[in-house]
JSON list of C-alpha atoms in Angstrom, two decimals:
[
{"chain": "A", "resi": 21, "resn": "MET", "atom": "CA", "xyz": [-74.36, 17.42, 32.84]},
{"chain": "A", "resi": 22, "resn": "ALA", "atom": "CA", "xyz": [-74.76, 16.32, 29.10]},
{"chain": "A", "resi": 23, "resn": "VAL", "atom": "CA", "xyz": [-72.37, 17.75, 26.78]},
{"chain": "A", "resi": 24, "resn": "ALA", "atom": "CA", "xyz": [-74.23, 18.64, 23.15]},
{"chain": "A", "resi": 25, "resn": "ALA", "atom": "CA", "xyz": [-72.90, 16.32, 20.43]},
{"chain": "A", "resi": 26, "resn": "LEU", "atom": "CA", "xyz": [-72.46, 18.81, 17.56]},
{"chain": "A", "resi": 27, "resn": "LEU", "atom": "CA", "xyz": [-72.35, 17.49, 13.69]},
{"chain": "A", "resi": 28, "resn": "ALA", "atom": "CA", "xyz": [-71.55, 19.44, 10.83]},
{"chain": "A", "resi": 29, "resn": "SER", "atom": "CA", "xyz": [-74.29, 18.66, 8.81]},
{"chain": "A", "resi": 30, "resn": "PRO", "atom": "CA", "xyz": [-77.57, 16.31, 9.63]},
{"chain": "A", "resi": 31, "resn": "ALA", "atom": "CA", "xyz": [-77.78, 13.57, 7.02]},
{"chain": "A", "resi": 32, "resn": "SER", "atom": "CA", "xyz": [-81.64, 13.22, 7.70]},
{"chain": "A", "resi": 33, "resn": "VAL", "atom": "CA", "xyz": [-84.23, 13.62, 10.29]},
{"chain": "A", "resi": 34, "resn": "ASP", "atom": "CA", "xyz": [-86.18, 10.55, 11.83]},
{"chain": "A", "resi": 35, "resn": "ALA", "atom": "CA", "xyz": [-89.67, 11.42, 12.46]},
{"chain": "A", "resi": 36, "resn": "GLY", "atom": "CA", "xyz": [-91.89, 10.33, 15.17]},
{"chain": "A", "resi": 37, "resn": "LYS", "atom": "CA", "xyz": [-91.40, 9.79, 18.80]},
{"chain": "A", "resi": 38, "resn": "PRO", "atom": "CA", "xyz": [-88.25, 8.68, 20.58]},
{"chain": "A", "resi": 39, "resn": "ASN", "atom": "CA", "xyz": [-87.64, 5.04, 20.69]},
{"chain": "A", "resi": 40, "resn": "PRO", "atom": "CA", "xyz": [-87.22, 3.91, 24.64]},
{"chain": "A", "resi": 41, "resn": "ASN", "atom": "CA", "xyz": [-85.07, 0.96, 23.22]},
{"chain": "A", "resi": 42, "resn": "SER", "atom": "CA", "xyz": [-82.74, 3.10, 21.40]},
{"chain": "A", "resi": 43, "resn": "ASN", "atom": "CA", "xyz": [-80.20, 5.95, 21.74]},
{"chain": "A", "resi": 44, "resn": "ASN", "atom": "CA", "xyz": [-82.22, 9.12, 20.95]},
{"chain": "A", "resi": 45, "resn": "TYR", "atom": "CA", "xyz": [-80.79, 12.47, 19.65]},
{"chain": "A", "resi": 46, "resn": "PHE", "atom": "CA", "xyz": [-82.57, 15.64, 19.56]},
{"chain": "A", "resi": 47, "resn": "LYS", "atom": "CA", "xyz": [-81.90, 18.75, 17.78]},
{"chain": "A", "resi": 48, "resn": "TYR", "atom": "CA", "xyz": [-83.05, 22.73, 17.51]},
{"chain": "A", "resi": 49, "resn": "THR", "atom": "CA", "xyz": [-81.85, 25.69, 15.61]},
{"chain": "A", "resi": 50, "resn": "ASP", "atom": "CA", "xyz": [-81.44, 28.84, 17.53]},
{"chain": "A", "resi": 51, "resn": "GLU", "atom": "CA", "xyz": [-82.00, 32.46, 16.48]},
{"chain": "A", "resi": 52, "resn": "ASP", "atom": "CA", "xyz": [-78.56, 32.61, 14.99]},
{"chain": "A", "resi": 53, "resn": "GLY", "atom": "CA", "xyz": [-79.19, 29.76, 12.85]},
{"chain": "A", "resi": 54, "resn": "VAL", "atom": "CA", "xyz": [-76.75, 27.37, 14.75]},
{"chain": "A", "resi": 55, "resn": "LEU", "atom": "CA", "xyz": [-77.89, 23.63, 14.99]},
{"chain": "A", "resi": 56, "resn": "HIS", "atom": "CA", "xyz": [-77.75, 22.23, 18.33]},
{"chain": "A", "resi": 57, "resn": "ILE", "atom": "CA", "xyz": [-77.82, 18.32, 18.70]},
{"chain": "A", "resi": 58, "resn": "THR", "atom": "CA", "xyz": [-77.88, 16.54, 22.11]},
{"chain": "A", "resi": 59, "resn": "ASN", "atom": "CA", "xyz": [-78.74, 13.18, 23.79]},
{"chain": "A", "resi": 60, "resn": "ARG", "atom": "CA", "xyz": [-80.38, 15.16, 26.77]},
{"chain": "A", "resi": 61, "resn": "PRO", "atom": "CA", "xyz": [-82.39, 18.25, 25.87]},
{"chain": "A", "resi": 62, "resn": "ARG", "atom": "CA", "xyz": [-82.78, 20.92, 28.51]},
{"chain": "A", "resi": 63, "resn": "GLY", "atom": "CA", "xyz": [-84.59, 24.26, 27.95]},
{"chain": "A", "resi": 64, "resn": "LYS", "atom": "CA", "xyz": [-86.68, 25.21, 24.92]},
{"chain": "A", "resi": 65, "resn": "ASN", "atom": "CA", "xyz": [-88.73, 22.12, 25.48]},
{"chain": "A", "resi": 66, "resn": "GLY", "atom": "CA", "xyz": [-90.98, 23.15, 22.56]},
{"chain": "A", "resi": 67, "resn": "ASP", "atom": "CA", "xyz": [-88.16, 23.70, 20.00]},
{"chain": "A", "resi": 68, "resn": "TRP", "atom": "CA", "xyz": [-86.31, 20.53, 20.52]},
{"chain": "A", "resi": 69, "resn": "LYS", "atom": "CA", "xyz": [-87.37, 17.70, 17.79]},
{"chain": "A", "resi": 70, "resn": "LEU", "atom": "CA", "xyz": [-86.08, 14.12, 17.41]},
{"chain": "A", "resi": 71, "resn": "TYR", "atom": "CA", "xyz": [-82.86, 14.10, 15.24]},
{"chain": "A", "resi": 72, "resn": "LYS", "atom": "CA", "xyz": [-82.19, 10.39, 15.25]},
{"chain": "A", "resi": 73, "resn": "SER", "atom": "CA", "xyz": [-83.02, 7.27, 17.04]},
{"chain": "A", "resi": 74, "resn": "ILE", "atom": "CA", "xyz": [-80.29, 4.90, 16.90]},
{"chain": "A", "resi": 75, "resn": "ALA", "atom": "CA", "xyz": [-80.66, 0.97, 17.58]},
{"chain": "A", "resi": 76, "resn": "ALA", "atom": "CA", "xyz": [-78.59, 0.00, 20.71]},
{"chain": "A", "resi": 77, "resn": "ASN", "atom": "CA", "xyz": [-75.74, -2.27, 20.71]},
{"chain": "A", "resi": 78, "resn": "ARG", "atom": "CA", "xyz": [-77.73, -5.38, 21.86]},
{"chain": "A", "resi": 79, "resn": "THR", "atom": "CA", "xyz": [-75.26, -8.14, 21.26]},
{"chain": "A", "resi": 80, "resn": "ASN", "atom": "CA", "xyz": [-75.87, -11.71, 22.18]},
{"chain": "A", "resi": 81, "resn": "LEU", "atom": "CA", "xyz": [-72.18, -13.23, 22.37]},
{"chain": "A", "resi": 82, "resn": "ALA", "atom": "CA", "xyz": [-73.82, -16.71, 21.47]},
{"chain": "A", "resi": 83, "resn": "GLU", "atom": "CA", "xyz": [-74.79, -15.12, 18.07]},
{"chain": "A", "resi": 84, "resn": "ILE", "atom": "CA", "xyz": [-71.49, -13.49, 16.99]},
{"chain": "A", "resi": 85, "resn": "SER", "atom": "CA", "xyz": [-69.85, -15.08, 14.02]},
{"chain": "A", "resi": 86, "resn": "ARG", "atom": "CA", "xyz": [-66.24, -14.94, 15.03]},
{"chain": "A", "resi": 87, "resn": "GLY", "atom": "CA", "xyz": [-65.00, -14.45, 11.63]},
{"chain": "A", "resi": 88, "resn": "PRO", "atom": "CA", "xyz": [-62.04, -15.88, 9.74]},
{"chain": "A", "resi": 89, "resn": "GLY", "atom": "CA", "xyz": [-59.26, -17.25, 11.47]},
{"chain": "A", "resi": 90, "resn": "SER", "atom": "CA", "xyz": [-61.12, -17.47, 14.88]},
{"chain": "A", "resi": 91, "resn": "ALA", "atom": "CA", "xyz": [-61.03, -20.37, 17.26]},
{"chain": "A", "resi": 92, "resn": "GLY", "atom": "CA", "xyz": [-64.40, -19.78, 18.07]},
{"chain": "A", "resi": 93, "resn": "SER", "atom": "CA", "xyz": [-63.86, -20.10, 22.07]},
{"chain": "A", "resi": 94, "resn": "THR", "atom": "CA", "xyz": [-65.55, -17.56, 24.22]},
{"chain": "A", "resi": 95, "resn": "ASN", "atom": "CA", "xyz": [-62.68, -18.01, 26.78]},
{"chain": "A", "resi": 96, "resn": "LEU", "atom": "CA", "xyz": [-59.80, -15.53, 26.45]},
{"chain": "A", "resi": 97, "resn": "ALA", "atom": "CA", "xyz": [-57.30, -14.76, 29.03]},
{"chain": "A", "resi": 98, "resn": "LEU", "atom": "CA", "xyz": [-56.81, -11.27, 30.29]},
{"chain": "A", "resi": 99, "resn": "ASP", "atom": "CA", "xyz": [-52.91, -11.34, 29.61]},
{"chain": "A", "resi": 100, "resn": "SER", "atom": "CA", "xyz": [-53.14, -12.97, 26.20]},
{"chain": "A", "resi": 101, "resn": "GLU", "atom": "CA", "xyz": [-51.63, -11.43, 23.13]},
{"chain": "A", "resi": 102, "resn": "LYS", "atom": "CA", "xyz": [-54.75, -10.93, 21.75]},
{"chain": "A", "resi": 103, "resn": "ALA", "atom": "CA", "xyz": [-56.19, -9.03, 24.56]},
{"chain": "A", "resi": 104, "resn": "HIS", "atom": "CA", "xyz": [-53.08, -6.47, 24.06]},
{"chain": "A", "resi": 105, "resn": "ARG", "atom": "CA", "xyz": [-53.08, -6.50, 20.41]},
{"chain": "A", "resi": 106, "resn": "TYR", "atom": "CA", "xyz": [-54.75, -2.96, 20.33]},
{"chain": "A", "resi": 107, "resn": "ASP", "atom": "CA", "xyz": [-53.20, -1.36, 23.20]},
{"chain": "A", "resi": 108, "resn": "ALA", "atom": "CA", "xyz": [-52.13, 1.78, 21.45]},
{"chain": "A", "resi": 109, "resn": "TYR", "atom": "CA", "xyz": [-55.62, 2.52, 20.28]},
{"chain": "A", "resi": 110, "resn": "ILE", "atom": "CA", "xyz": [-57.49, 1.59, 23.54]},
{"chain": "A", "resi": 111, "resn": "ARG", "atom": "CA", "xyz": [-55.12, 3.91, 25.38]},
{"chain": "A", "resi": 112, "resn": "GLY", "atom": "CA", "xyz": [-55.38, 6.65, 22.86]},
{"chain": "A", "resi": 113, "resn": "ALA", "atom": "CA", "xyz": [-59.09, 6.40, 22.81]},
{"chain": "A", "resi": 114, "resn": "ALA", "atom": "CA", "xyz": [-59.47, 6.16, 26.59]},
{"chain": "A", "resi": 115, "resn": "ARG", "atom": "CA", "xyz": [-57.26, 9.50, 26.92]},
{"chain": "A", "resi": 116, "resn": "ARG", "atom": "CA", "xyz": [-59.37, 11.47, 24.30]},
{"chain": "A", "resi": 117, "resn": "TYR", "atom": "CA", "xyz": [-62.73, 10.61, 25.69]},
{"chain": "A", "resi": 118, "resn": "GLN", "atom": "CA", "xyz": [-61.59, 10.50, 29.49]},
{"chain": "A", "resi": 119, "resn": "LEU", "atom": "CA", "xyz": [-62.67, 6.83, 30.10]},
{"chain": "A", "resi": 120, "resn": "PRO", "atom": "CA", "xyz": [-60.98, 4.13, 32.46]},
{"chain": "A", "resi": 121, "resn": "GLU", "atom": "CA", "xyz": [-58.97, 2.27, 30.07]},
{"chain": "A", "resi": 122, "resn": "SER", "atom": "CA", "xyz": [-59.91, -0.82, 32.06]},
{"chain": "A", "resi": 123, "resn": "PHE", "atom": "CA", "xyz": [-63.34, -0.20, 31.35]},
{"chain": "A", "resi": 124, "resn": "VAL", "atom": "CA", "xyz": [-62.84, 0.16, 27.61]},
{"chain": "A", "resi": 125, "resn": "ARG", "atom": "CA", "xyz": [-61.26, -3.18, 27.57]},
{"chain": "A", "resi": 126, "resn": "ALA", "atom": "CA", "xyz": [-64.00, -4.80, 29.36]},
{"chain": "A", "resi": 127, "resn": "VAL", "atom": "CA", "xyz": [-66.39, -3.77, 26.80]},
{"chain": "A", "resi": 128, "resn": "ILE", "atom": "CA", "xyz": [-64.42, -4.93, 23.86]},
{"chain": "A", "resi": 129, "resn": "HIS", "atom": "CA", "xyz": [-63.67, -8.28, 25.77]},
{"chain": "A", "resi": 130, "resn": "THR", "atom": "CA", "xyz": [-67.38, -8.56, 26.32]},
{"chain": "A", "resi": 131, "resn": "GLU", "atom": "CA", "xyz": [-68.45, -7.38, 22.78]},
{"chain": "A", "resi": 132, "resn": "SER", "atom": "CA", "xyz": [-66.17, -9.58, 20.63]},
{"chain": "A", "resi": 133, "resn": "ARG", "atom": "CA", "xyz": [-63.29, -11.08, 22.54]},
{"chain": "A", "resi": 134, "resn": "TYR", "atom": "CA", "xyz": [-60.85, -8.64, 20.80]},
{"chain": "A", "resi": 135, "resn": "ASN", "atom": "CA", "xyz": [-61.99, -10.12, 17.23]},
{"chain": "A", "resi": 136, "resn": "PRO", "atom": "CA", "xyz": [-61.95, -7.13, 14.72]},
{"chain": "A", "resi": 137, "resn": "ASN", "atom": "CA", "xyz": [-64.10, -9.19, 12.19]},
{"chain": "A", "resi": 138, "resn": "ALA", "atom": "CA", "xyz": [-66.85, -10.38, 14.73]},
{"chain": "A", "resi": 139, "resn": "VAL", "atom": "CA", "xyz": [-70.39, -9.74, 13.40]},
{"chain": "A", "resi": 140, "resn": "SER", "atom": "CA", "xyz": [-73.45, -10.31, 15.31]},
{"chain": "A", "resi": 141, "resn": "ARG", "atom": "CA", "xyz": [-76.73, -11.60, 13.63]},
{"chain": "A", "resi": 142, "resn": "ALA", "atom": "CA", "xyz": [-78.17, -8.27, 14.17]},
{"chain": "A", "resi": 143, "resn": "GLY", "atom": "CA", "xyz": [-75.31, -6.48, 12.21]},
{"chain": "A", "resi": 144, "resn": "ALA", "atom": "CA", "xyz": [-73.17, -5.09, 14.89]},
{"chain": "A", "resi": 145, "resn": "MET", "atom": "CA", "xyz": [-69.85, -4.98, 13.85]},
{"chain": "A", "resi": 146, "resn": "GLY", "atom": "CA", "xyz": [-66.15, -4.99, 14.91]},
{"chain": "A", "resi": 147, "resn": "LEU", "atom": "CA", "xyz": [-64.37, -4.83, 18.11]},
{"chain": "A", "resi": 148, "resn": "MET", "atom": "CA", "xyz": [-66.93, -2.85, 19.94]},
{"chain": "A", "resi": 149, "resn": "GLN", "atom": "CA", "xyz": [-69.74, -4.26, 17.92]},
{"chain": "A", "resi": 150, "resn": "LEU", "atom": "CA", "xyz": [-71.16, -1.13, 16.22]},
{"chain": "A", "resi": 151, "resn": "MET", "atom": "CA", "xyz": [-74.63, -1.01, 14.55]},
{"chain": "A", "resi": 152, "resn": "PRO", "atom": "CA", "xyz": [-74.32, 0.28, 11.03]},
{"chain": "A", "resi": 153, "resn": "GLY", "atom": "CA", "xyz": [-76.62, 3.30, 12.03]},
{"chain": "A", "resi": 154, "resn": "THR", "atom": "CA", "xyz": [-74.55, 3.84, 15.11]},
{"chain": "A", "resi": 155, "resn": "ALA", "atom": "CA", "xyz": [-71.17, 3.59, 13.26]},
{"chain": "A", "resi": 156, "resn": "LYS", "atom": "CA", "xyz": [-72.53, 6.24, 10.79]},
{"chain": "A", "resi": 157, "resn": "PHE", "atom": "CA", "xyz": [-73.72, 8.58, 13.41]},
{"chain": "A", "resi": 158, "resn": "LEU", "atom": "CA", "xyz": [-70.40, 8.38, 15.11]},
{"chain": "A", "resi": 159, "resn": "GLY", "atom": "CA", "xyz": [-68.28, 8.89, 12.02]},
{"chain": "A", "resi": 160, "resn": "VAL", "atom": "CA", "xyz": [-66.74, 5.73, 11.47]},
{"chain": "A", "resi": 161, "resn": "PRO", "atom": "CA", "xyz": [-66.84, 4.77, 7.87]},
{"chain": "A", "resi": 162, "resn": "GLN", "atom": "CA", "xyz": [-64.76, 1.57, 8.23]},
{"chain": "A", "resi": 163, "resn": "PRO", "atom": "CA", "xyz": [-66.24, -0.12, 11.61]},
{"chain": "A", "resi": 164, "resn": "PHE", "atom": "CA", "xyz": [-63.87, -3.11, 10.83]},
{"chain": "A", "resi": 165, "resn": "ASP", "atom": "CA", "xyz": [-60.80, -1.01, 11.16]},
{"chain": "A", "resi": 166, "resn": "PRO", "atom": "CA", "xyz": [-59.79, -1.52, 14.71]},
{"chain": "A", "resi": 167, "resn": "ARG", "atom": "CA", "xyz": [-58.58, 2.18, 15.38]},
{"chain": "A", "resi": 168, "resn": "GLN", "atom": "CA", "xyz": [-61.92, 3.55, 13.84]},
{"chain": "A", "resi": 169, "resn": "ASN", "atom": "CA", "xyz": [-64.09, 1.02, 15.64]},
{"chain": "A", "resi": 170, "resn": "ILE", "atom": "CA", "xyz": [-62.46, 1.51, 19.12]},
{"chain": "A", "resi": 171, "resn": "TYR", "atom": "CA", "xyz": [-62.60, 5.32, 18.81]},
{"chain": "A", "resi": 172, "resn": "GLY", "atom": "CA", "xyz": [-66.12, 5.18, 17.54]},
{"chain": "A", "resi": 173, "resn": "GLY", "atom": "CA", "xyz": [-67.29, 2.96, 20.55]},
{"chain": "A", "resi": 174, "resn": "CYS", "atom": "CA", "xyz": [-65.32, 5.08, 22.95]},
{"chain": "A", "resi": 175, "resn": "LYS", "atom": "CA", "xyz": [-67.06, 8.21, 21.74]},
{"chain": "A", "resi": 176, "resn": "LEU", "atom": "CA", "xyz": [-70.53, 6.64, 22.51]},
{"chain": "A", "resi": 177, "resn": "LEU", "atom": "CA", "xyz": [-69.49, 5.36, 25.92]},
{"chain": "A", "resi": 178, "resn": "ARG", "atom": "CA", "xyz": [-68.46, 8.98, 26.69]},
{"chain": "A", "resi": 179, "resn": "LEU", "atom": "CA", "xyz": [-71.93, 10.36, 25.34]},
{"chain": "A", "resi": 180, "resn": "LEU", "atom": "CA", "xyz": [-73.49, 7.68, 27.85]},
{"chain": "A", "resi": 181, "resn": "ALA", "atom": "CA", "xyz": [-71.13, 8.64, 30.41]},
{"chain": "A", "resi": 182, "resn": "ASN", "atom": "CA", "xyz": [-72.16, 12.32, 30.07]},
{"chain": "A", "resi": 183, "resn": "ARG", "atom": "CA", "xyz": [-76.01, 11.25, 30.07]},
{"chain": "A", "resi": 184, "resn": "PHE", "atom": "CA", "xyz": [-75.76, 9.07, 33.13]},
{"chain": "A", "resi": 185, "resn": "ASN", "atom": "CA", "xyz": [-73.24, 10.97, 35.44]},
{"chain": "A", "resi": 186, "resn": "GLY", "atom": "CA", "xyz": [-70.50, 8.51, 35.08]},
{"chain": "A", "resi": 187, "resn": "ASP", "atom": "CA", "xyz": [-72.20, 5.62, 36.53]},
{"chain": "A", "resi": 188, "resn": "MET", "atom": "CA", "xyz": [-70.83, 2.56, 34.96]},
{"chain": "A", "resi": 189, "resn": "VAL", "atom": "CA", "xyz": [-73.49, 0.25, 35.42]},
{"chain": "A", "resi": 190, "resn": "LEU", "atom": "CA", "xyz": [-75.92, 2.39, 33.79]},
{"chain": "A", "resi": 191, "resn": "VAL", "atom": "CA", "xyz": [-73.28, 3.27, 31.02]},
{"chain": "A", "resi": 192, "resn": "ALA", "atom": "CA", "xyz": [-72.86, -0.55, 30.24]},
{"chain": "A", "resi": 193, "resn": "ALA", "atom": "CA", "xyz": [-76.67, -0.96, 30.29]},
{"chain": "A", "resi": 194, "resn": "GLY", "atom": "CA", "xyz": [-77.00, 1.83, 27.70]},
{"chain": "A", "resi": 195, "resn": "TYR", "atom": "CA", "xyz": [-74.43, 0.53, 25.48]},
{"chain": "A", "resi": 196, "resn": "ASN", "atom": "CA", "xyz": [-76.07, -2.77, 25.30]},
{"chain": "A", "resi": 197, "resn": "ALA", "atom": "CA", "xyz": [-80.14, -1.88, 25.54]},
{"chain": "A", "resi": 198, "resn": "GLY", "atom": "CA", "xyz": [-79.92, 1.92, 24.80]},
{"chain": "A", "resi": 199, "resn": "ALA", "atom": "CA", "xyz": [-80.04, 4.92, 26.80]},
{"chain": "A", "resi": 200, "resn": "GLY", "atom": "CA", "xyz": [-83.82, 5.23, 26.16]},
{"chain": "A", "resi": 201, "resn": "ALA", "atom": "CA", "xyz": [-84.50, 1.84, 27.93]},
{"chain": "A", "resi": 202, "resn": "VAL", "atom": "CA", "xyz": [-82.36, 2.86, 31.04]},
{"chain": "A", "resi": 203, "resn": "VAL", "atom": "CA", "xyz": [-84.28, 5.87, 31.33]},
{"chain": "A", "resi": 204, "resn": "LYS", "atom": "CA", "xyz": [-87.77, 4.07, 30.91]},
{"chain": "A", "resi": 205, "resn": "TYR", "atom": "CA", "xyz": [-86.83, 1.69, 33.68]},
{"chain": "A", "resi": 206, "resn": "ASP", "atom": "CA", "xyz": [-84.93, 4.16, 35.78]},
{"chain": "A", "resi": 207, "resn": "GLY", "atom": "CA", "xyz": [-82.00, 1.83, 35.86]},
{"chain": "A", "resi": 208, "resn": "VAL", "atom": "CA", "xyz": [-80.77, -1.39, 34.30]},
{"chain": "A", "resi": 209, "resn": "PRO", "atom": "CA", "xyz": [-83.76, -2.73, 31.98]},
{"chain": "A", "resi": 210, "resn": "PRO", "atom": "CA", "xyz": [-85.16, -5.97, 32.98]},
{"chain": "A", "resi": 211, "resn": "TYR", "atom": "CA", "xyz": [-83.60, -7.96, 30.06]},
{"chain": "A", "resi": 212, "resn": "VAL", "atom": "CA", "xyz": [-82.11, -11.07, 30.92]},
{"chain": "A", "resi": 213, "resn": "GLU", "atom": "CA", "xyz": [-79.28, -10.37, 27.90]},
{"chain": "A", "resi": 214, "resn": "THR", "atom": "CA", "xyz": [-78.56, -6.88, 29.18]},
{"chain": "A", "resi": 215, "resn": "ARG", "atom": "CA", "xyz": [-78.31, -7.78, 33.00]},
{"chain": "A", "resi": 216, "resn": "ALA", "atom": "CA", "xyz": [-75.93, -10.62, 32.16]},
{"chain": "A", "resi": 217, "resn": "TYR", "atom": "CA", "xyz": [-73.96, -8.03, 29.86]},
{"chain": "A", "resi": 218, "resn": "VAL", "atom": "CA", "xyz": [-73.61, -5.59, 32.61]},
{"chain": "A", "resi": 219, "resn": "LYS", "atom": "CA", "xyz": [-72.25, -8.23, 35.17]},
{"chain": "A", "resi": 220, "resn": "GLY", "atom": "CA", "xyz": [-69.67, -9.30, 32.43]},
{"chain": "A", "resi": 221, "resn": "VAL", "atom": "CA", "xyz": [-68.39, -5.93, 31.79]},
{"chain": "A", "resi": 222, "resn": "LEU", "atom": "CA", "xyz": [-68.10, -5.09, 35.36]},
{"chain": "A", "resi": 223, "resn": "ARG", "atom": "CA", "xyz": [-66.54, -8.37, 36.25]},
{"chain": "A", "resi": 224, "resn": "ARG", "atom": "CA", "xyz": [-63.84, -7.93, 33.40]},
{"chain": "A", "resi": 225, "resn": "TYR", "atom": "CA", "xyz": [-63.38, -4.32, 34.40]},
{"chain": "A", "resi": 226, "resn": "TYR", "atom": "CA", "xyz": [-62.43, -5.08, 37.93]},
{"chain": "A", "resi": 227, "resn": "ALA", "atom": "CA", "xyz": [-60.21, -7.97, 36.58]},
{"chain": "A", "resi": 228, "resn": "TYR", "atom": "CA", "xyz": [-58.61, -5.58, 34.33]},
{"chain": "A", "resi": 229, "resn": "GLU", "atom": "CA", "xyz": [-57.89, -3.23, 37.12]},
{"chain": "A", "resi": 230, "resn": "ARG", "atom": "CA", "xyz": [-56.48, -5.80, 39.19]},
{"chain": "A", "resi": 231, "resn": "GLN", "atom": "CA", "xyz": [-54.14, -6.91, 36.35]},
{"chain": "A", "resi": 232, "resn": "ALA", "atom": "CA", "xyz": [-53.15, -3.28, 36.09]},
{"chain": "A", "resi": 233, "resn": "GLN", "atom": "CA", "xyz": [-52.57, -2.64, 39.79]},
{"chain": "A", "resi": 234, "resn": "LEU", "atom": "CA", "xyz": [-50.55, -5.72, 40.20]},
{"chain": "A", "resi": 235, "resn": "GLY", "atom": "CA", "xyz": [-48.58, -4.93, 37.17]},
{"chain": "A", "resi": 236, "resn": "GLY", "atom": "CA", "xyz": [-46.83, -1.90, 38.41]},
{"chain": "A", "resi": 237, "resn": "GLY", "atom": "CA", "xyz": [-46.85, 0.59, 41.35]},
{"chain": "A", "resi": 238, "resn": "GLU", "atom": "CA", "xyz": [-48.66, 0.56, 44.76]},
{"chain": "A", "resi": 239, "resn": "LEU", "atom": "CA", "xyz": [-51.91, -1.61, 45.05]},
{"chain": "A", "resi": 240, "resn": "ARG", "atom": "CA", "xyz": [-54.93, 0.73, 45.40]},
{"chain": "A", "resi": 241, "resn": "ARG", "atom": "CA", "xyz": [-57.74, -0.15, 47.53]},
{"chain": "A", "resi": 242, "resn": "GLY", "atom": "CA", "xyz": [-60.26, -0.74, 44.72]},
{"chain": "A", "resi": 243, "resn": "PRO", "atom": "CA", "xyz": [-61.27, 0.65, 41.31]},
{"chain": "A", "resi": 244, "resn": "ALA", "atom": "CA", "xyz": [-63.74, 3.49, 41.22]},
{"chain": "A", "resi": 245, "resn": "ARG", "atom": "CA", "xyz": [-67.34, 2.79, 39.97]},
{"chain": "A", "resi": 246, "resn": "ASN", "atom": "CA", "xyz": [-67.81, 5.95, 38.34]},
{"chain": "A", "resi": 247, "resn": "ILE", "atom": "CA", "xyz": [-66.28, 7.82, 35.36]},
{"chain": "A", "resi": 248, "resn": "LEU", "atom": "CA", "xyz": [-65.57, 11.09, 35.72]}
]
């Protein structure tokens, strides 16, 4: 079941029909004057109107500018200092939004290789590569601030997890291509970039889970594929 995302005040309303390649949000005002906003409208179909259509974070890693001080390599060891530089923020955001920590790490690793200054040619910014419109919608005024970026990206992952019943494959696909594209194709969209992205995120998720299991405690049979 999707959880409605409530905003204090809408900045603007995007007219037109939902964009199948974007993350679409809808609104309606009830009889008490309360504004409701959600990414999955149910009931009162005639009252729901498109609120915002936000571009997905379709980031091609080959197009990312690594920013100052970057070595430029796409290879990064899971246990490197750089990969654990933002542990406190990752753990805090994962707890707040009830996400597997290893999944958050996998998304950051795939999106930016832990470079807080990364910028794609499309304009996606920071560790979790938030597009400007997405950052604004998520309440991230400084997308290059590691804490704000990670918490904002995790908020988007939570919205996608609500939308797709916690299916990590669909959540990763929606993060890259937009929830609308996942709905349109009833699964991972047939985009070469998105399919490679999903495989990369899942591969790193399993690797981070194995690392966590070996680092302490009893070895579990295997990581879960669904987000609660």
